């Protein structure tokens, strides 16, 4: 078996982590049972590019036990859990091409290794695998029957490919399921971003001024968690409705130009470029800690930061001190890459349970429906999304109401008024 990981000897630790995550993934477990019995993915080759975490490992197991042959590379150079990668290779015989801290060249080489398995279905997080396939492996596009995409940024890129007539096969935007973005992006990113910041800095959030850039699903989650820990949260936004929502949720809203002068922490979660730019570093409060939890490391202008830096040193893992000419210091976490995966462990299994249930069921949906799909970005049908929510509630032992016949009729009718 072909693979490229840091150290196979780490597998024992990785296996324990995979098992620990599995315990808190009841929805994926129920799909695992069904897939293992019915083998709905028989004869499929799946090429996956995802954060190599213990939760992802469990998704890979489900796909393999469902009959597919699977290989996996990382969707970010800093997000791989090397012990998990080792266990996937040793204990589950799944080829993995991923090492934490790999350079850009190695990162793309790993993506190519997965594409060389000639997948029928691609599974992506950020669309690096799909874009590489379109650019350098375009001969595969006639073989591929469809793909899935995990995150907001990837969906934006793929919709842009669709709009420009470049997209060569159908994609299911897993991110757009309710049971994905409302939970993973909000509660997952909210908690794990705080986790990453705390592990990198061990600073107290209570009483600090904490700036959240972007009040989308991720930003909203983070803003609430930071407030819960006693921080004074400021939100920056470009969309009027989101800015208004943040205001009415009780946060201060201002421009980054003003917020950066007050901030003890600034965290970007926008999917946008240079949200923290050179002009902000010039006026930023001394000792400000800057991090990103958006998909790519473009949200903080690292080039400008480097240019202004006269002295640089690593203080702790994933915490680098930059000193400017005027003596001010700024701290950049995890090279501006997603802090929750670089310095912590990504989202807890409980939310990835639903995200990866969506992934597994999307693959089955593509297999069953690809002849009816066009070269477009699709949402998973609502009934599948709702089924995932129902399974999750069942697993938690939560009972909820059902419409009576009378209520069903009433809600469909127009005749009855005051
Ligand atoms: P979203 O589209 O719901 O929210 C993004 C928000 O940022 C929007 O409200 C937008 O108006 C705002 N924005 C854009 N440019 C801005 C600027 N210059 N200044 C201030 N606000 C700006 O997207 P979502 O789902 O919240 O995702 C955000 C990013 O996080 C994406 O890159 C996504 O892929 C990534 N992500 C990261 C995760 C992680 O584990 N760290 C998990 C899920 C998503």
JSON list of N, CA, C and O and ligand atoms in Angstrom, two decimals, residues 51 125 151-154 156 175 180-181 184-185 189 192-193 213-220 236-239 242 269-275 293-296 299 338-341 346-347, ligand 1:
[
{"chain": "A", "resi": 51, "resn": "UNK", "atom": "N", "xyz": [-9.36, 17.57, 6.55]},
{"chain": "A", "resi": 51, "resn": "UNK", "atom": "CA", "xyz": [-8.45, 17.66, 7.70]},
{"chain": "A", "resi": 51, "resn": "UNK", "atom": "C", "xyz": [-8.30, 16.26, 8.28]},
{"chain": "A", "resi": 51, "resn": "UNK", "atom": "O", "xyz": [-9.30, 15.59, 8.57]},
{"chain": "A", "resi": 125, "resn": "UNK", "atom": "N", "xyz": [-12.40, 19.67, 1.04]},
{"chain": "A", "resi": 125, "resn": "UNK", "atom": "CA", "xyz": [-12.64, 20.66, 2.08]},
{"chain": "A", "resi": 125, "resn": "UNK", "atom": "C", "xyz": [-11.83, 21.90, 1.70]},
{"chain": "A", "resi": 125, "resn": "UNK", "atom": "O", "xyz": [-10.66, 22.01, 2.06]},
{"chain": "A", "resi": 151, "resn": "UNK", "atom": "N", "xyz": [-16.75, 22.83, 3.09]},
{"chain": "A", "resi": 151, "resn": "UNK", "atom": "CA", "xyz": [-16.73, 24.13, 3.77]},
{"chain": "A", "resi": 151, "resn": "UNK", "atom": "C", "xyz": [-17.19, 25.30, 2.91]},
{"chain": "A", "resi": 151, "resn": "UNK", "atom": "O", "xyz": [-17.21, 25.23, 1.67]},
{"chain": "A", "resi": 152, "resn": "UNK", "atom": "N", "xyz": [-17.55, 26.40, 3.60]},
{"chain": "A", "resi": 152, "resn": "UNK", "atom": "CA", "xyz": [-18.06, 27.61, 2.95]},
{"chain": "A", "resi": 152, "resn": "UNK", "atom": "C", "xyz": [-17.15, 28.10, 1.83]},
{"chain": "A", "resi": 152, "resn": "UNK", "atom": "O", "xyz": [-17.60, 28.36, 0.72]},
{"chain": "A", "resi": 153, "resn": "UNK", "atom": "N", "xyz": [-15.86, 28.22, 2.13]},
{"chain": "A", "resi": 153, "resn": "UNK", "atom": "CA", "xyz": [-14.92, 28.74, 1.13]},
{"chain": "A", "resi": 153, "resn": "UNK", "atom": "C", "xyz": [-14.88, 27.84, -0.10]},
{"chain": "A", "resi": 153, "resn": "UNK", "atom": "O", "xyz": [-14.86, 28.32, -1.23]},
{"chain": "A", "resi": 154, "resn": "UNK", "atom": "N", "xyz": [-14.89, 26.52, 0.11]},
{"chain": "A", "resi": 154, "resn": "UNK", "atom": "CA", "xyz": [-14.88, 25.59, -1.02]},
{"chain": "A", "resi": 154, "resn": "UNK", "atom": "C", "xyz": [-16.13, 25.72, -1.86]},
{"chain": "A", "resi": 154, "resn": "UNK", "atom": "O", "xyz": [-16.07, 25.73, -3.10]},
{"chain": "A", "resi": 156, "resn": "UNK", "atom": "N", "xyz": [-17.97, 28.37, -2.21]},
{"chain": "A", "resi": 156, "resn": "UNK", "atom": "CA", "xyz": [-17.87, 29.63, -2.97]},
{"chain": "A", "resi": 156, "resn": "UNK", "atom": "C", "xyz": [-17.01, 29.43, -4.22]},
{"chain": "A", "resi": 156, "resn": "UNK", "atom": "O", "xyz": [-17.37, 29.85, -5.32]},
{"chain": "A", "resi": 175, "resn": "UNK", "atom": "N", "xyz": [-21.62, 21.63, 3.05]},
{"chain": "A", "resi": 175, "resn": "UNK", "atom": "CA", "xyz": [-21.69, 22.80, 3.95]},
{"chain": "A", "resi": 175, "resn": "UNK", "atom": "C", "xyz": [-23.08, 23.41, 4.00]},
{"chain": "A", "resi": 175, "resn": "UNK", "atom": "O", "xyz": [-23.48, 23.98, 5.01]},
{"chain": "A", "resi": 180, "resn": "UNK", "atom": "N", "xyz": [-25.22, 20.81, 8.89]},
{"chain": "A", "resi": 180, "resn": "UNK", "atom": "CA", "xyz": [-23.79, 21.09, 8.84]},
{"chain": "A", "resi": 180, "resn": "UNK", "atom": "C", "xyz": [-23.54, 22.51, 9.36]},
{"chain": "A", "resi": 180, "resn": "UNK", "atom": "O", "xyz": [-23.11, 22.70, 10.49]},
{"chain": "A", "resi": 181, "resn": "UNK", "atom": "N", "xyz": [-23.91, 23.51, 8.57]},
{"chain": "A", "resi": 181, "resn": "UNK", "atom": "CA", "xyz": [-23.44, 24.87, 8.93]},
{"chain": "A", "resi": 181, "resn": "UNK", "atom": "C", "xyz": [-24.00, 25.42, 10.24]},
{"chain": "A", "resi": 181, "resn": "UNK", "atom": "O", "xyz": [-23.33, 26.16, 10.94]},
{"chain": "A", "resi": 184, "resn": "UNK", "atom": "N", "xyz": [-21.82, 22.72, 12.98]},
{"chain": "A", "resi": 184, "resn": "UNK", "atom": "CA", "xyz": [-20.36, 22.66, 12.79]},
{"chain": "A", "resi": 184, "resn": "UNK", "atom": "C", "xyz": [-19.77, 24.07, 12.76]},
{"chain": "A", "resi": 184, "resn": "UNK", "atom": "O", "xyz": [-18.89, 24.42, 13.56]},
{"chain": "A", "resi": 185, "resn": "UNK", "atom": "N", "xyz": [-20.28, 24.91, 11.85]},
{"chain": "A", "resi": 185, "resn": "UNK", "atom": "CA", "xyz": [-19.69, 26.24, 11.69]},
{"chain": "A", "resi": 185, "resn": "UNK", "atom": "C", "xyz": [-19.91, 27.08, 12.95]},
{"chain": "A", "resi": 185, "resn": "UNK", "atom": "O", "xyz": [-19.01, 27.81, 13.38]},
{"chain": "A", "resi": 189, "resn": "UNK", "atom": "N", "xyz": [-16.89, 25.63, 15.37]},
{"chain": "A", "resi": 189, "resn": "UNK", "atom": "CA", "xyz": [-15.84, 26.65, 15.21]},
{"chain": "A", "resi": 189, "resn": "UNK", "atom": "C", "xyz": [-15.78, 27.54, 16.44]},
{"chain": "A", "resi": 189, "resn": "UNK", "atom": "O", "xyz": [-14.70, 27.93, 16.88]},
{"chain": "A", "resi": 192, "resn": "UNK", "atom": "N", "xyz": [-13.98, 25.37, 19.22]},
{"chain": "A", "resi": 192, "resn": "UNK", "atom": "CA", "xyz": [-12.61, 24.92, 18.93]},
{"chain": "A", "resi": 192, "resn": "UNK", "atom": "C", "xyz": [-11.67, 26.07, 18.63]},
{"chain": "A", "resi": 192, "resn": "UNK", "atom": "O", "xyz": [-10.46, 25.96, 18.84]},
{"chain": "A", "resi": 193, "resn": "UNK", "atom": "N", "xyz": [-12.21, 27.20, 18.18]},
{"chain": "A", "resi": 193, "resn": "UNK", "atom": "CA", "xyz": [-11.34, 28.37, 17.96]},
{"chain": "A", "resi": 193, "resn": "UNK", "atom": "C", "xyz": [-10.85, 28.92, 19.30]},
{"chain": "A", "resi": 193, "resn": "UNK", "atom": "O", "xyz": [-9.67, 29.25, 19.47]},
{"chain": "A", "resi": 213, "resn": "UNK", "atom": "N", "xyz": [-13.86, 39.21, 13.38]},
{"chain": "A", "resi": 213, "resn": "UNK", "atom": "CA", "xyz": [-14.08, 39.75, 12.03]},
{"chain": "A", "resi": 213, "resn": "UNK", "atom": "C", "xyz": [-14.93, 38.78, 11.24]},
{"chain": "A", "resi": 213, "resn": "UNK", "atom": "O", "xyz": [-14.54, 37.64, 11.00]},
{"chain": "A", "resi": 214, "resn": "UNK", "atom": "N", "xyz": [-16.14, 39.21, 10.87]},
{"chain": "A", "resi": 214, "resn": "UNK", "atom": "CA", "xyz": [-17.06, 38.35, 10.11]},
{"chain": "A", "resi": 214, "resn": "UNK", "atom": "C", "xyz": [-18.11, 37.79, 11.05]},
{"chain": "A", "resi": 214, "resn": "UNK", "atom": "O", "xyz": [-17.77, 37.08, 12.02]},
{"chain": "A", "resi": 215, "resn": "UNK", "atom": "N", "xyz": [-19.37, 38.12, 10.81]},
{"chain": "A", "resi": 215, "resn": "UNK", "atom": "CA", "xyz": [-20.45, 37.62, 11.67]},
{"chain": "A", "resi": 215, "resn": "UNK", "atom": "C", "xyz": [-21.32, 36.65, 10.89]},
{"chain": "A", "resi": 215, "resn": "UNK", "atom": "O", "xyz": [-22.54, 36.72, 10.86]},
{"chain": "A", "resi": 216, "resn": "UNK", "atom": "N", "xyz": [-20.65, 35.71, 10.21]},
{"chain": "A", "resi": 216, "resn": "UNK", "atom": "CA", "xyz": [-21.37, 34.62, 9.55]},
{"chain": "A", "resi": 216, "resn": "UNK", "atom": "C", "xyz": [-21.59, 33.52, 10.58]},
{"chain": "A", "resi": 216, "resn": "UNK", "atom": "O", "xyz": [-21.58, 33.76, 11.79]},
{"chain": "A", "resi": 217, "resn": "UNK", "atom": "N", "xyz": [-21.77, 32.29, 10.10]},
{"chain": "A", "resi": 217, "resn": "UNK", "atom": "CA", "xyz": [-22.05, 31.19, 11.02]},
{"chain": "A", "resi": 217, "resn": "UNK", "atom": "C", "xyz": [-20.89, 30.95, 11.97]},
{"chain": "A", "resi": 217, "resn": "UNK", "atom": "O", "xyz": [-21.10, 30.73, 13.17]},
{"chain": "A", "resi": 218, "resn": "UNK", "atom": "N", "xyz": [-19.67, 31.02, 11.46]},
{"chain": "A", "resi": 218, "resn": "UNK", "atom": "CA", "xyz": [-18.51, 30.78, 12.33]},
{"chain": "A", "resi": 218, "resn": "UNK", "atom": "C", "xyz": [-18.31, 31.95, 13.30]},
{"chain": "A", "resi": 218, "resn": "UNK", "atom": "O", "xyz": [-18.13, 31.75, 14.50]},
{"chain": "A", "resi": 219, "resn": "UNK", "atom": "N", "xyz": [-18.35, 33.15, 12.77]},
{"chain": "A", "resi": 219, "resn": "UNK", "atom": "CA", "xyz": [-18.10, 34.34, 13.59]},
{"chain": "A", "resi": 219, "resn": "UNK", "atom": "C", "xyz": [-19.12, 34.47, 14.71]},
{"chain": "A", "resi": 219, "resn": "UNK", "atom": "O", "xyz": [-18.79, 34.79, 15.85]},
{"chain": "A", "resi": 220, "resn": "UNK", "atom": "N", "xyz": [-20.37, 34.21, 14.37]},
{"chain": "A", "resi": 220, "resn": "UNK", "atom": "CA", "xyz": [-21.45, 34.26, 15.35]},
{"chain": "A", "resi": 220, "resn": "UNK", "atom": "C", "xyz": [-21.17, 33.29, 16.51]},
{"chain": "A", "resi": 220, "resn": "UNK", "atom": "O", "xyz": [-21.31, 33.63, 17.68]},
{"chain": "A", "resi": 236, "resn": "UNK", "atom": "N", "xyz": [-16.63, 43.08, 13.52]},
{"chain": "A", "resi": 236, "resn": "UNK", "atom": "CA", "xyz": [-16.47, 43.87, 12.30]},
{"chain": "A", "resi": 236, "resn": "UNK", "atom": "C", "xyz": [-17.16, 43.11, 11.17]},
{"chain": "A", "resi": 236, "resn": "UNK", "atom": "O", "xyz": [-17.11, 41.89, 11.13]},
{"chain": "A", "resi": 237, "resn": "UNK", "atom": "N", "xyz": [-17.81, 43.82, 10.30]},
{"chain": "A", "resi": 237, "resn": "UNK", "atom": "CA", "xyz": [-18.57, 43.20, 9.20]},
{"chain": "A", "resi": 237, "resn": "UNK", "atom": "C", "xyz": [-18.57, 44.10, 7.97]},
{"chain": "A", "resi": 237, "resn": "UNK", "atom": "O", "xyz": [-18.25, 45.29, 8.07]},
{"chain": "A", "resi": 238, "resn": "UNK", "atom": "N", "xyz": [-18.91, 43.52, 6.82]},
{"chain": "A", "resi": 238, "resn": "UNK", "atom": "CA", "xyz": [-19.12, 44.32, 5.61]},
{"chain": "A", "resi": 238, "resn": "UNK", "atom": "C", "xyz": [-20.58, 44.24, 5.15]},
{"chain": "A", "resi": 238, "resn": "UNK", "atom": "O", "xyz": [-21.01, 45.05, 4.34]},
{"chain": "A", "resi": 239, "resn": "UNK", "atom": "N", "xyz": [-21.30, 43.23, 5.66]},
{"chain": "A", "resi": 239, "resn": "UNK", "atom": "CA", "xyz": [-22.70, 43.05, 5.22]},
{"chain": "A", "resi": 239, "resn": "UNK", "atom": "C", "xyz": [-23.62, 43.75, 6.22]},
{"chain": "A", "resi": 239, "resn": "UNK", "atom": "O", "xyz": [-23.60, 43.44, 7.42]},
{"chain": "A", "resi": 242, "resn": "UNK", "atom": "N", "xyz": [-25.85, 41.51, 8.57]},
{"chain": "A", "resi": 242, "resn": "UNK", "atom": "CA", "xyz": [-25.07, 40.81, 9.60]},
{"chain": "A", "resi": 242, "resn": "UNK", "atom": "C", "xyz": [-24.57, 41.78, 10.68]},
{"chain": "A", "resi": 242, "resn": "UNK", "atom": "O", "xyz": [-24.57, 41.46, 11.86]},
{"chain": "A", "resi": 269, "resn": "UNK", "atom": "N", "xyz": [-12.73, 35.35, 10.59]},
{"chain": "A", "resi": 269, "resn": "UNK", "atom": "CA", "xyz": [-13.49, 34.17, 10.12]},
{"chain": "A", "resi": 269, "resn": "UNK", "atom": "C", "xyz": [-14.41, 34.62, 8.99]},
{"chain": "A", "resi": 269, "resn": "UNK", "atom": "O", "xyz": [-15.63, 34.53, 9.08]},
{"chain": "A", "resi": 270, "resn": "UNK", "atom": "N", "xyz": [-13.82, 35.12, 7.92]},
{"chain": "A", "resi": 270, "resn": "UNK", "atom": "CA", "xyz": [-14.61, 35.74, 6.86]},
{"chain": "A", "resi": 270, "resn": "UNK", "atom": "C", "xyz": [-14.55, 34.99, 5.54]},
{"chain": "A", "resi": 270, "resn": "UNK", "atom": "O", "xyz": [-15.42, 35.17, 4.69]},
{"chain": "A", "resi": 271, "resn": "UNK", "atom": "N", "xyz": [-13.49, 34.22, 5.31]},
{"chain": "A", "resi": 271, "resn": "UNK", "atom": "CA", "xyz": [-13.26, 33.63, 3.99]},
{"chain": "A", "resi": 271, "resn": "UNK", "atom": "C", "xyz": [-12.73, 34.68, 3.01]},
{"chain": "A", "resi": 271, "resn": "UNK", "atom": "O", "xyz": [-12.63, 34.42, 1.81]},
{"chain": "A", "resi": 272, "resn": "UNK", "atom": "N", "xyz": [-12.40, 35.86, 3.52]},
{"chain": "A", "resi": 272, "resn": "UNK", "atom": "CA", "xyz": [-11.99, 36.98, 2.67]},
{"chain": "A", "resi": 272, "resn": "UNK", "atom": "C", "xyz": [-10.48, 37.26, 2.83]},
{"chain": "A", "resi": 272, "resn": "UNK", "atom": "O", "xyz": [-9.84, 36.75, 3.74]},
{"chain": "A", "resi": 273, "resn": "UNK", "atom": "N", "xyz": [-9.98, 38.12, 1.94]},
{"chain": "A", "resi": 273, "resn": "UNK", "atom": "CA", "xyz": [-8.52, 38.37, 1.91]},
{"chain": "A", "resi": 273, "resn": "UNK", "atom": "C", "xyz": [-8.16, 39.68, 2.64]},
{"chain": "A", "resi": 273, "resn": "UNK", "atom": "O", "xyz": [-8.95, 40.64, 2.62]},
{"chain": "A", "resi": 274, "resn": "UNK", "atom": "N", "xyz": [-6.99, 39.68, 3.29]},
{"chain": "A", "resi": 274, "resn": "UNK", "atom": "CA", "xyz": [-6.44, 40.89, 3.94]},
{"chain": "A", "resi": 274, "resn": "UNK", "atom": "C", "xyz": [-7.46, 41.65, 4.79]},
{"chain": "A", "resi": 274, "resn": "UNK", "atom": "O", "xyz": [-7.58, 42.88, 4.68]},
{"chain": "A", "resi": 275, "resn": "UNK", "atom": "N", "xyz": [-8.15, 40.93, 5.62]},
{"chain": "A", "resi": 275, "resn": "UNK", "atom": "CA", "xyz": [-9.12, 41.55, 6.53]},
{"chain": "A", "resi": 275, "resn": "UNK", "atom": "C", "xyz": [-8.36, 42.29, 7.63]},
{"chain": "A", "resi": 275, "resn": "UNK", "atom": "O", "xyz": [-8.74, 43.37, 8.07]},
{"chain": "A", "resi": 293, "resn": "UNK", "atom": "N", "xyz": [-9.43, 31.85, 11.79]},
{"chain": "A", "resi": 293, "resn": "UNK", "atom": "CA", "xyz": [-10.08, 30.55, 11.80]},
{"chain": "A", "resi": 293, "resn": "UNK", "atom": "C", "xyz": [-10.87, 30.33, 10.50]},
{"chain": "A", "resi": 293, "resn": "UNK", "atom": "O", "xyz": [-11.64, 29.38, 10.39]},
{"chain": "A", "resi": 294, "resn": "UNK", "atom": "N", "xyz": [-10.68, 31.21, 9.53]},
{"chain": "A", "resi": 294, "resn": "UNK", "atom": "CA", "xyz": [-11.26, 31.01, 8.20]},
{"chain": "A", "resi": 294, "resn": "UNK", "atom": "C", "xyz": [-10.44, 29.98, 7.44]},
{"chain": "A", "resi": 294, "resn": "UNK", "atom": "O", "xyz": [-9.33, 29.61, 7.87]},
{"chain": "A", "resi": 295, "resn": "UNK", "atom": "N", "xyz": [-10.95, 29.52, 6.31]},
{"chain": "A", "resi": 295, "resn": "UNK", "atom": "CA", "xyz": [-10.33, 28.35, 5.68]},
{"chain": "A", "resi": 295, "resn": "UNK", "atom": "C", "xyz": [-8.88, 28.57, 5.22]},
{"chain": "A", "resi": 295, "resn": "UNK", "atom": "O", "xyz": [-8.02, 27.73, 5.46]},
{"chain": "A", "resi": 296, "resn": "UNK", "atom": "N", "xyz": [-8.62, 29.68, 4.54]},
{"chain": "A", "resi": 296, "resn": "UNK", "atom": "CA", "xyz": [-7.26, 29.88, 4.02]},
{"chain": "A", "resi": 296, "resn": "UNK", "atom": "C", "xyz": [-6.48, 30.93, 4.83]},
{"chain": "A", "resi": 296, "resn": "UNK", "atom": "O", "xyz": [-7.08, 31.77, 5.50]},
{"chain": "A", "resi": 299, "resn": "UNK", "atom": "N", "xyz": [-6.43, 35.72, 5.27]},
{"chain": "A", "resi": 299, "resn": "UNK", "atom": "CA", "xyz": [-7.25, 36.75, 5.93]},
{"chain": "A", "resi": 299, "resn": "UNK", "atom": "C", "xyz": [-6.40, 37.78, 6.67]},
{"chain": "A", "resi": 299, "resn": "UNK", "atom": "O", "xyz": [-6.81, 38.91, 6.87]},
{"chain": "A", "resi": 338, "resn": "UNK", "atom": "N", "xyz": [-5.85, 28.10, 10.07]},
{"chain": "A", "resi": 338, "resn": "UNK", "atom": "CA", "xyz": [-6.98, 27.88, 10.98]},
{"chain": "A", "resi": 338, "resn": "UNK", "atom": "C", "xyz": [-6.50, 27.43, 12.36]},
{"chain": "A", "resi": 338, "resn": "UNK", "atom": "O", "xyz": [-5.99, 26.33, 12.53]},
{"chain": "A", "resi": 339, "resn": "UNK", "atom": "N", "xyz": [-6.71, 28.32, 13.31]},
{"chain": "A", "resi": 339, "resn": "UNK", "atom": "CA", "xyz": [-6.15, 28.13, 14.65]},
{"chain": "A", "resi": 339, "resn": "UNK", "atom": "C", "xyz": [-6.74, 26.92, 15.36]},
{"chain": "A", "resi": 339, "resn": "UNK", "atom": "O", "xyz": [-6.06, 26.24, 16.12]},
{"chain": "A", "resi": 340, "resn": "UNK", "atom": "N", "xyz": [-8.01, 26.62, 15.08]},
{"chain": "A", "resi": 340, "resn": "UNK", "atom": "CA", "xyz": [-8.66, 25.52, 15.80]},
{"chain": "A", "resi": 340, "resn": "UNK", "atom": "C", "xyz": [-8.10, 24.16, 15.41]},
{"chain": "A", "resi": 340, "resn": "UNK", "atom": "O", "xyz": [-8.11, 23.23, 16.21]},
{"chain": "A", "resi": 341, "resn": "UNK", "atom": "N", "xyz": [-7.59, 24.07, 14.19]},
{"chain": "A", "resi": 341, "resn": "UNK", "atom": "CA", "xyz": [-7.02, 22.78, 13.76]},
{"chain": "A", "resi": 341, "resn": "UNK", "atom": "C", "xyz": [-5.52, 22.74, 13.95]},
{"chain": "A", "resi": 341, "resn": "UNK", "atom": "O", "xyz": [-4.94, 21.68, 14.16]},
{"chain": "A", "resi": 346, "resn": "UNK", "atom": "N", "xyz": [-9.44, 20.75, 16.24]},
{"chain": "A", "resi": 346, "resn": "UNK", "atom": "CA", "xyz": [-10.61, 20.91, 15.37]},
{"chain": "A", "resi": 346, "resn": "UNK", "atom": "C", "xyz": [-11.89, 20.73, 16.18]},
{"chain": "A", "resi": 346, "resn": "UNK", "atom": "O", "xyz": [-11.87, 20.69, 17.41]},
{"chain": "A", "resi": 347, "resn": "UNK", "atom": "N", "xyz": [-12.99, 20.61, 15.45]},
{"chain": "A", "resi": 347, "resn": "UNK", "atom": "CA", "xyz": [-14.29, 20.53, 16.12]},
{"chain": "A", "resi": 347, "resn": "UNK", "atom": "C", "xyz": [-14.44, 19.24, 16.92]},
{"chain": "A", "resi": 347, "resn": "UNK", "atom": "O", "xyz": [-13.96, 18.19, 16.52]},
{"chain": "B", "resi": 1, "resn": "LIG", "atom": "P1", "xyz": [-20.30, 33.00, 6.16]},
{"chain": "B", "resi": 1, "resn": "LIG", "atom": "O1", "xyz": [-20.42, 33.32, 4.72]},
{"chain": "B", "resi": 1, "resn": "LIG", "atom": "O2", "xyz": [-21.50, 32.55, 6.92]},
{"chain": "B", "resi": 1, "resn": "LIG", "atom": "O3", "xyz": [-19.70, 34.27, 6.93]},
{"chain": "B", "resi": 1, "resn": "LIG", "atom": "C1", "xyz": [-18.64, 35.06, 6.50]},
{"chain": "B", "resi": 1, "resn": "LIG", "atom": "C2", "xyz": [-18.94, 36.50, 6.96]},
{"chain": "B", "resi": 1, "resn": "LIG", "atom": "O4", "xyz": [-17.77, 37.29, 6.78]},
{"chain": "B", "resi": 1, "resn": "LIG", "atom": "C3", "xyz": [-20.06, 37.14, 6.15]},
{"chain": "B", "resi": 1, "resn": "LIG", "atom": "O5", "xyz": [-21.05, 37.64, 7.03]},
{"chain": "B", "resi": 1, "resn": "LIG", "atom": "C4", "xyz": [-19.36, 38.26, 5.40]},
{"chain": "B", "resi": 1, "resn": "LIG", "atom": "O6", "xyz": [-20.18, 39.39, 5.20]},
{"chain": "B", "resi": 1, "resn": "LIG", "atom": "C5", "xyz": [-18.20, 38.58, 6.32]},
{"chain": "B", "resi": 1, "resn": "LIG", "atom": "N1", "xyz": [-17.08, 39.26, 5.68]},
{"chain": "B", "resi": 1, "resn": "LIG", "atom": "C6", "xyz": [-16.58, 39.09, 4.43]},
{"chain": "B", "resi": 1, "resn": "LIG", "atom": "N2", "xyz": [-15.56, 39.94, 4.22]},
{"chain": "B", "resi": 1, "resn": "LIG", "atom": "C7", "xyz": [-15.39, 40.64, 5.37]},
{"chain": "B", "resi": 1, "resn": "LIG", "atom": "C8", "xyz": [-14.50, 41.67, 5.77]},
{"chain": "B", "resi": 1, "resn": "LIG", "atom": "N3", "xyz": [-13.56, 42.14, 4.95]},
{"chain": "B", "resi": 1, "resn": "LIG", "atom": "N4", "xyz": [-14.61, 42.16, 7.04]},
{"chain": "B", "resi": 1, "resn": "LIG", "atom": "C9", "xyz": [-15.57, 41.72, 7.88]},
{"chain": "B", "resi": 1, "resn": "LIG", "atom": "N5", "xyz": [-16.46, 40.74, 7.54]},
{"chain": "B", "resi": 1, "resn": "LIG", "atom": "C10", "xyz": [-16.36, 40.23, 6.31]},
{"chain": "B", "resi": 1, "resn": "LIG", "atom": "O7", "xyz": [-19.13, 31.93, 6.28]},
{"chain": "B", "resi": 1, "resn": "LIG", "atom": "P2", "xyz": [-18.81, 30.94, 7.49]},
{"chain": "B", "resi": 1, "resn": "LIG", "atom": "O8", "xyz": [-19.53, 29.67, 7.29]},
{"chain": "B", "resi": 1, "resn": "LIG", "atom": "O9", "xyz": [-18.94, 31.67, 8.76]},
{"chain": "B", "resi": 1, "resn": "LIG", "atom": "O10", "xyz": [-17.27, 30.61, 7.18]},
{"chain": "B", "resi": 1, "resn": "LIG", "atom": "C11", "xyz": [-16.25, 31.60, 7.34]},
{"chain": "B", "resi": 1, "resn": "LIG", "atom": "C12", "xyz": [-14.89, 30.96, 7.00]},
{"chain": "B", "resi": 1, "resn": "LIG", "atom": "O11", "xyz": [-14.59, 29.95, 7.94]},
{"chain": "B", "resi": 1, "resn": "LIG", "atom": "C13", "xyz": [-14.83, 30.29, 5.64]},
{"chain": "B", "resi": 1, "resn": "LIG", "atom": "O12", "xyz": [-13.54, 30.44, 5.11]},
{"chain": "B", "resi": 1, "resn": "LIG", "atom": "C14", "xyz": [-15.09, 28.83, 5.97]},
{"chain": "B", "resi": 1, "resn": "LIG", "atom": "O13", "xyz": [-14.64, 27.97, 4.97]},
{"chain": "B", "resi": 1, "resn": "LIG", "atom": "C15", "xyz": [-14.32, 28.70, 7.25]},
{"chain": "B", "resi": 1, "resn": "LIG", "atom": "N6", "xyz": [-14.69, 27.63, 8.15]},
{"chain": "B", "resi": 1, "resn": "LIG", "atom": "C16", "xyz": [-13.74, 27.28, 9.06]},
{"chain": "B", "resi": 1, "resn": "LIG", "atom": "C17", "xyz": [-13.96, 26.28, 9.95]},
{"chain": "B", "resi": 1, "resn": "LIG", "atom": "C18", "xyz": [-12.91, 25.90, 10.92]},
{"chain": "B", "resi": 1, "resn": "LIG", "atom": "O14", "xyz": [-12.87, 24.76, 11.35]},
{"chain": "B", "resi": 1, "resn": "LIG", "atom": "N7", "xyz": [-12.05, 26.81, 11.33]},
{"chain": "B", "resi": 1, "resn": "LIG", "atom": "C19", "xyz": [-15.23, 25.52, 9.96]},
{"chain": "B", "resi": 1, "resn": "LIG", "atom": "C20", "xyz": [-16.21, 26.01, 9.02]},
{"chain": "B", "resi": 1, "resn": "LIG", "atom": "C21", "xyz": [-15.92, 27.03, 8.16]}
]
